[in-house]
mmCIF file of C-alpha atoms in Angstrom:
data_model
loop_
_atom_site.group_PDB
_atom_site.id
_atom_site.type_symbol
_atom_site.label_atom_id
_atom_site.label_comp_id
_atom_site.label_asym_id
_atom_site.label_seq_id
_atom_site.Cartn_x
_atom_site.Cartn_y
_atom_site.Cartn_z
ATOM 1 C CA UNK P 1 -16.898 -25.948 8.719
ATOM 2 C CA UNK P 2 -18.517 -22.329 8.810
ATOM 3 C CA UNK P 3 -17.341 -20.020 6.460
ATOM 4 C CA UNK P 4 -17.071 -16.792 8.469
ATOM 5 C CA UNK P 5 -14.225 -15.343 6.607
ATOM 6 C CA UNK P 6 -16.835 -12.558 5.102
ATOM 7 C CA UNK P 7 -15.993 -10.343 7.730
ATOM 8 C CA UNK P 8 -12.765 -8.195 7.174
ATOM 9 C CA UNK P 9 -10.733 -5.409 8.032
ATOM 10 C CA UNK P 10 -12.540 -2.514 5.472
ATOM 11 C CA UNK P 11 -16.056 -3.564 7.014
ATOM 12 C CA UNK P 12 -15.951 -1.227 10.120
ATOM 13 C CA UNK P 13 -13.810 1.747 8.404
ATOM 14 C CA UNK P 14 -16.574 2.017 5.907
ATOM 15 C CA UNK P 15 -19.445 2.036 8.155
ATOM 16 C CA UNK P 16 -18.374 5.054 10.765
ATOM 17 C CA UNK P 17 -20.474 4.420 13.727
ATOM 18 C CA UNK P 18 -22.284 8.029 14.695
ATOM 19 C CA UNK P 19 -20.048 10.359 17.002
ATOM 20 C CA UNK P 20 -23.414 10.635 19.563
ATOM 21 C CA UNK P 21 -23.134 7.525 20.652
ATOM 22 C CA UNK P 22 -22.479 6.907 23.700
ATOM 23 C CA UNK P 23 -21.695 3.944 26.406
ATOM 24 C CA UNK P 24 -24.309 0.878 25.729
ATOM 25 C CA UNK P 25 -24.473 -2.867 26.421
ATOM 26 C CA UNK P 26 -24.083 -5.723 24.160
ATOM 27 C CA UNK P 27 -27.649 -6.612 22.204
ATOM 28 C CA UNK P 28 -27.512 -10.373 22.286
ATOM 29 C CA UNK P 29 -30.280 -12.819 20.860
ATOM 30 C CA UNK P 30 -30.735 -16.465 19.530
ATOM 31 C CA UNK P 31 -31.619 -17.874 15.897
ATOM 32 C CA UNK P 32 -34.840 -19.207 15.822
ATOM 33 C CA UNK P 33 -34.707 -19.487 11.823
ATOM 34 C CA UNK P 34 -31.932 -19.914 9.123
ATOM 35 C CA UNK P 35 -32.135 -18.660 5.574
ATOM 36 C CA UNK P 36 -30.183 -19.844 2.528
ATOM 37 C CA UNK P 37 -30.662 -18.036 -0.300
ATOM 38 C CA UNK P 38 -29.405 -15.044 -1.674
ATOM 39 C CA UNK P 39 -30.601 -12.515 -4.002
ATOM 40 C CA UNK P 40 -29.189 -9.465 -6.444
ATOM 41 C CA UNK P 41 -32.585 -7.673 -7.443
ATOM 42 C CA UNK P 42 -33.889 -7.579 -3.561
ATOM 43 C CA UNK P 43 -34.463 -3.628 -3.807
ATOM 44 C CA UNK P 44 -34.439 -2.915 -0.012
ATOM 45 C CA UNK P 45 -34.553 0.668 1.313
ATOM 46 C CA UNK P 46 -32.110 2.096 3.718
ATOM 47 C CA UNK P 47 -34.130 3.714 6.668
ATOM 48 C CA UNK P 48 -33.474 6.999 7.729
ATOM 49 C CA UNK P 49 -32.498 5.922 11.267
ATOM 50 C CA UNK P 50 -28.820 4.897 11.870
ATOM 51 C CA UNK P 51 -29.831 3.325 14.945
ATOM 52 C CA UNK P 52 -33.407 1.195 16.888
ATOM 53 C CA UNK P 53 -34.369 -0.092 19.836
ATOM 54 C CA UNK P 54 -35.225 -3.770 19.882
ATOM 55 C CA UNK P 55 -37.637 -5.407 22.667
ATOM 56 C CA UNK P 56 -36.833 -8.893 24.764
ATOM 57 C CA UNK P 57 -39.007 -11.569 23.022
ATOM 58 C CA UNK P 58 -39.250 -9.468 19.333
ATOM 59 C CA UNK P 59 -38.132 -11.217 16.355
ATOM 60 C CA UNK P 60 -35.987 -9.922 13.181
ATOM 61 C CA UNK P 61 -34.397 -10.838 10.578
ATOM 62 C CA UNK P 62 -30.645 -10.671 9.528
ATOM 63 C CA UNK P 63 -29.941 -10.133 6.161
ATOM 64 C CA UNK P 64 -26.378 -9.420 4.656
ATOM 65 C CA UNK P 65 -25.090 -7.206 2.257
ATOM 66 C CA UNK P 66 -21.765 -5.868 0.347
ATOM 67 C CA UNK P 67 -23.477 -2.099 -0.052
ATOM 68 C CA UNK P 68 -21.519 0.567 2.175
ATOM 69 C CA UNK P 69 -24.110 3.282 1.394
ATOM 70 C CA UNK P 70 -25.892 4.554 4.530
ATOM 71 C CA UNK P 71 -27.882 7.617 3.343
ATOM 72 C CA UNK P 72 -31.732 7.542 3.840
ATOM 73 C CA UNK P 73 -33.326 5.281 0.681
ATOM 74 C CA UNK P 74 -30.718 4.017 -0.693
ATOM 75 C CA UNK P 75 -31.294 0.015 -2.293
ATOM 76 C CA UNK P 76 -30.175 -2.504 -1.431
ATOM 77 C CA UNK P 77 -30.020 -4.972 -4.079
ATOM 78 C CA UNK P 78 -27.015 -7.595 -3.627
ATOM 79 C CA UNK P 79 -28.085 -9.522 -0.245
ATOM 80 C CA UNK P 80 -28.114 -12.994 1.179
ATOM 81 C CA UNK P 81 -30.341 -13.738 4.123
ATOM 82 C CA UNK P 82 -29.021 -15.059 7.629
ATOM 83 C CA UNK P 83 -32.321 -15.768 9.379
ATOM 84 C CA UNK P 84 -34.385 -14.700 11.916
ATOM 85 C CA UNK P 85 -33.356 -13.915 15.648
ATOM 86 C CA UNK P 86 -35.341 -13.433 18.673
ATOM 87 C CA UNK P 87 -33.793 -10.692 20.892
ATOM 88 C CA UNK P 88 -33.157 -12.132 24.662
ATOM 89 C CA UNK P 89 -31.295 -8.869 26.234
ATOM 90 C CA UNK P 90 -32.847 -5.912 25.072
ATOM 91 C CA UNK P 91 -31.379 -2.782 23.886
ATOM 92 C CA UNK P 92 -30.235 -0.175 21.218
ATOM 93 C CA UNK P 93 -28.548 -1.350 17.713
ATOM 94 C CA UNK P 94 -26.722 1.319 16.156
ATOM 95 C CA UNK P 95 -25.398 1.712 12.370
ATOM 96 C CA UNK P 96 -21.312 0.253 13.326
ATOM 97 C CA UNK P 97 -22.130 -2.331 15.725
ATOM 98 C CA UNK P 98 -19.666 -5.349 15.025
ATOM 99 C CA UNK P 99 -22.210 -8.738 14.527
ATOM 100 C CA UNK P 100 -21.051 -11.460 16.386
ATOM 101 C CA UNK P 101 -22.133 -15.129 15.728
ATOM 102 C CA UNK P 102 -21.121 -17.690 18.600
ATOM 103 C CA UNK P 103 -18.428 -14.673 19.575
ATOM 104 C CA UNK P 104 -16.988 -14.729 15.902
ATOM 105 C CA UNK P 105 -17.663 -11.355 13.824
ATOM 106 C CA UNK P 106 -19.401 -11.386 10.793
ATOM 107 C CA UNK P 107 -19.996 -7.757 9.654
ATOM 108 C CA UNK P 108 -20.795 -4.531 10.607
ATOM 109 C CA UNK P 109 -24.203 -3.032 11.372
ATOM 110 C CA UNK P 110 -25.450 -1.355 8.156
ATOM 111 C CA UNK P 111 -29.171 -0.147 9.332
ATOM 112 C CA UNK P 112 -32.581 -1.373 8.971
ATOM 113 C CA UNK P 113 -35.059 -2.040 6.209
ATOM 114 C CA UNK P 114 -39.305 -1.782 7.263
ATOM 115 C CA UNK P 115 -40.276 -3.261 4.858
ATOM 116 C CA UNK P 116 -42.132 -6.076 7.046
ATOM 117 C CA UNK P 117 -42.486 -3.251 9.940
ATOM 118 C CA UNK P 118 -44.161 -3.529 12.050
ATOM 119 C CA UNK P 119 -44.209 -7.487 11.959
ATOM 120 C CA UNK P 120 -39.924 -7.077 11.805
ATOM 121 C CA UNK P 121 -37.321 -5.126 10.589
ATOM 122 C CA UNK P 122 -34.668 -6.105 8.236
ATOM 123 C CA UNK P 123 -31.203 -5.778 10.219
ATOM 124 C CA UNK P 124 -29.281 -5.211 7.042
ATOM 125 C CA UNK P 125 -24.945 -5.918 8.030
ATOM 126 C CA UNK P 126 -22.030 -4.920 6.032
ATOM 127 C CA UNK P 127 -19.859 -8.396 4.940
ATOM 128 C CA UNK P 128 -17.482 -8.419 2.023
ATOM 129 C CA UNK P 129 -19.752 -10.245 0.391
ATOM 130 C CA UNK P 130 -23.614 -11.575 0.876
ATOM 131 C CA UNK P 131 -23.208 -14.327 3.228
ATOM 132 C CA UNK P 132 -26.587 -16.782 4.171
ATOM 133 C CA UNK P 133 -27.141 -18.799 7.007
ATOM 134 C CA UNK P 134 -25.261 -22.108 6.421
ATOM 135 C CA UNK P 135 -22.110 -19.854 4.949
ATOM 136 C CA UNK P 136 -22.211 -18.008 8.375
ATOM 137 C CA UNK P 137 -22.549 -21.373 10.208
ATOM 138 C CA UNK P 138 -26.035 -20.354 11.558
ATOM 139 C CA UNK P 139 -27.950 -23.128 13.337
ATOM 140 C CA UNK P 140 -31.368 -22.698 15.498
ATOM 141 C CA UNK P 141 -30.076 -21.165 18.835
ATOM 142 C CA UNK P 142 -27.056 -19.743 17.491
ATOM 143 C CA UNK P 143 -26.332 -16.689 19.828
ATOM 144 C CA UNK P 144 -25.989 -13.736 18.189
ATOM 145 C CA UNK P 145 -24.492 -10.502 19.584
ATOM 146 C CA UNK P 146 -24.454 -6.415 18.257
ATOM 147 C CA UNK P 147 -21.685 -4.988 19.946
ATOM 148 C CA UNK P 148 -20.271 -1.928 19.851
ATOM 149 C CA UNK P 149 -17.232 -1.147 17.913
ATOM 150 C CA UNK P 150 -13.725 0.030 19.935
ATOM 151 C CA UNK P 151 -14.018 3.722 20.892
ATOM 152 C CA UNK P 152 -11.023 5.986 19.896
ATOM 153 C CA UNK P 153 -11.503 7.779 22.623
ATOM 154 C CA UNK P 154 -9.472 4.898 24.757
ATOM 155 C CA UNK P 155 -12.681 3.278 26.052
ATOM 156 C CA UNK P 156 -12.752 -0.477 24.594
ATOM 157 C CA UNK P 157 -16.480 -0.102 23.585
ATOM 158 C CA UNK P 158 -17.030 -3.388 24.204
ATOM 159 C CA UNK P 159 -20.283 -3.398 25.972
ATOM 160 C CA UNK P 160 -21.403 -4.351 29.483
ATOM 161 C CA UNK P 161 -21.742 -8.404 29.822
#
């Protein structure tokens, strides 16, 4: 049995999606790769960009992390890698997206580490604690969905379909 459990209620008050966003669809995609290990001393960088557009066909890979810090540089040390996903509906991942795997959240959209740019970014997400694939119940073609979080302004925010 997955353990998805790493995703919890503090995970999207601590990472405040940016007020210029704006109606988007749901950026979905399918695990080509799983990753199982997990590291403390990884010493990612937080880009500067709280959101990036992903390409149909491009792979990335999905690492998580229990950091909430979201200026520009700031490392990321604790982390535990999901895997790799190839995008298959094109779009715009923001900093607050809720990560959905197989429809069950995991975390919240952190930002992006380039340190592999341009081969692929690092899609770092928010858990409670460093999750890797098998903990998230990743499997090759696992679908896995950035979606954006409720709006308060009475829209659901849930994406178009």
């Amino acid at each position: 049995m997955p353990n998805r459990t790493a995703y919890g209620p503090p995970a999207p008050a601590l990472i405040e999606p940016s007020p210029e966003n704006g109606d988007k669809r749901t950026v979905r995609s399918e695990v080509v790769k799983v990753l199982r290990h997990r590291r403390t001393d990884r010493g990612m960088r937080l880009e500067e960009f709280a959101s990036r557009c992903v390409r149909q066909g491009e792979l990335h890979e999905l690492v998580t992390t229990d950091h909430v810090e979201t200026e520009e540089g700031a490392r990321i040390d604790r982390v535990g890698f999901l895997g790799f996903v190839e995008i298959s509906v094109a779009g715009v991942l923001d900093r607050g997206d809720i990560v959905l795997v197989d429809g069950e959240p995991i975390g919240t959209l952190l930002g992006f580490d380039a340190c592999h740019f341009p081969n692929h970014y690092n899609v770092l997400i928010h858990t409670a604690w460093t999750l890797t694939g098998p903990e998230a119940g990743l499997r090759p073609g696992s679908q896995v969905t950035f979606r954006p979080p409720p709006s308060t302004d009475g829209d659901p925010g849930t994406g178009r379909p």
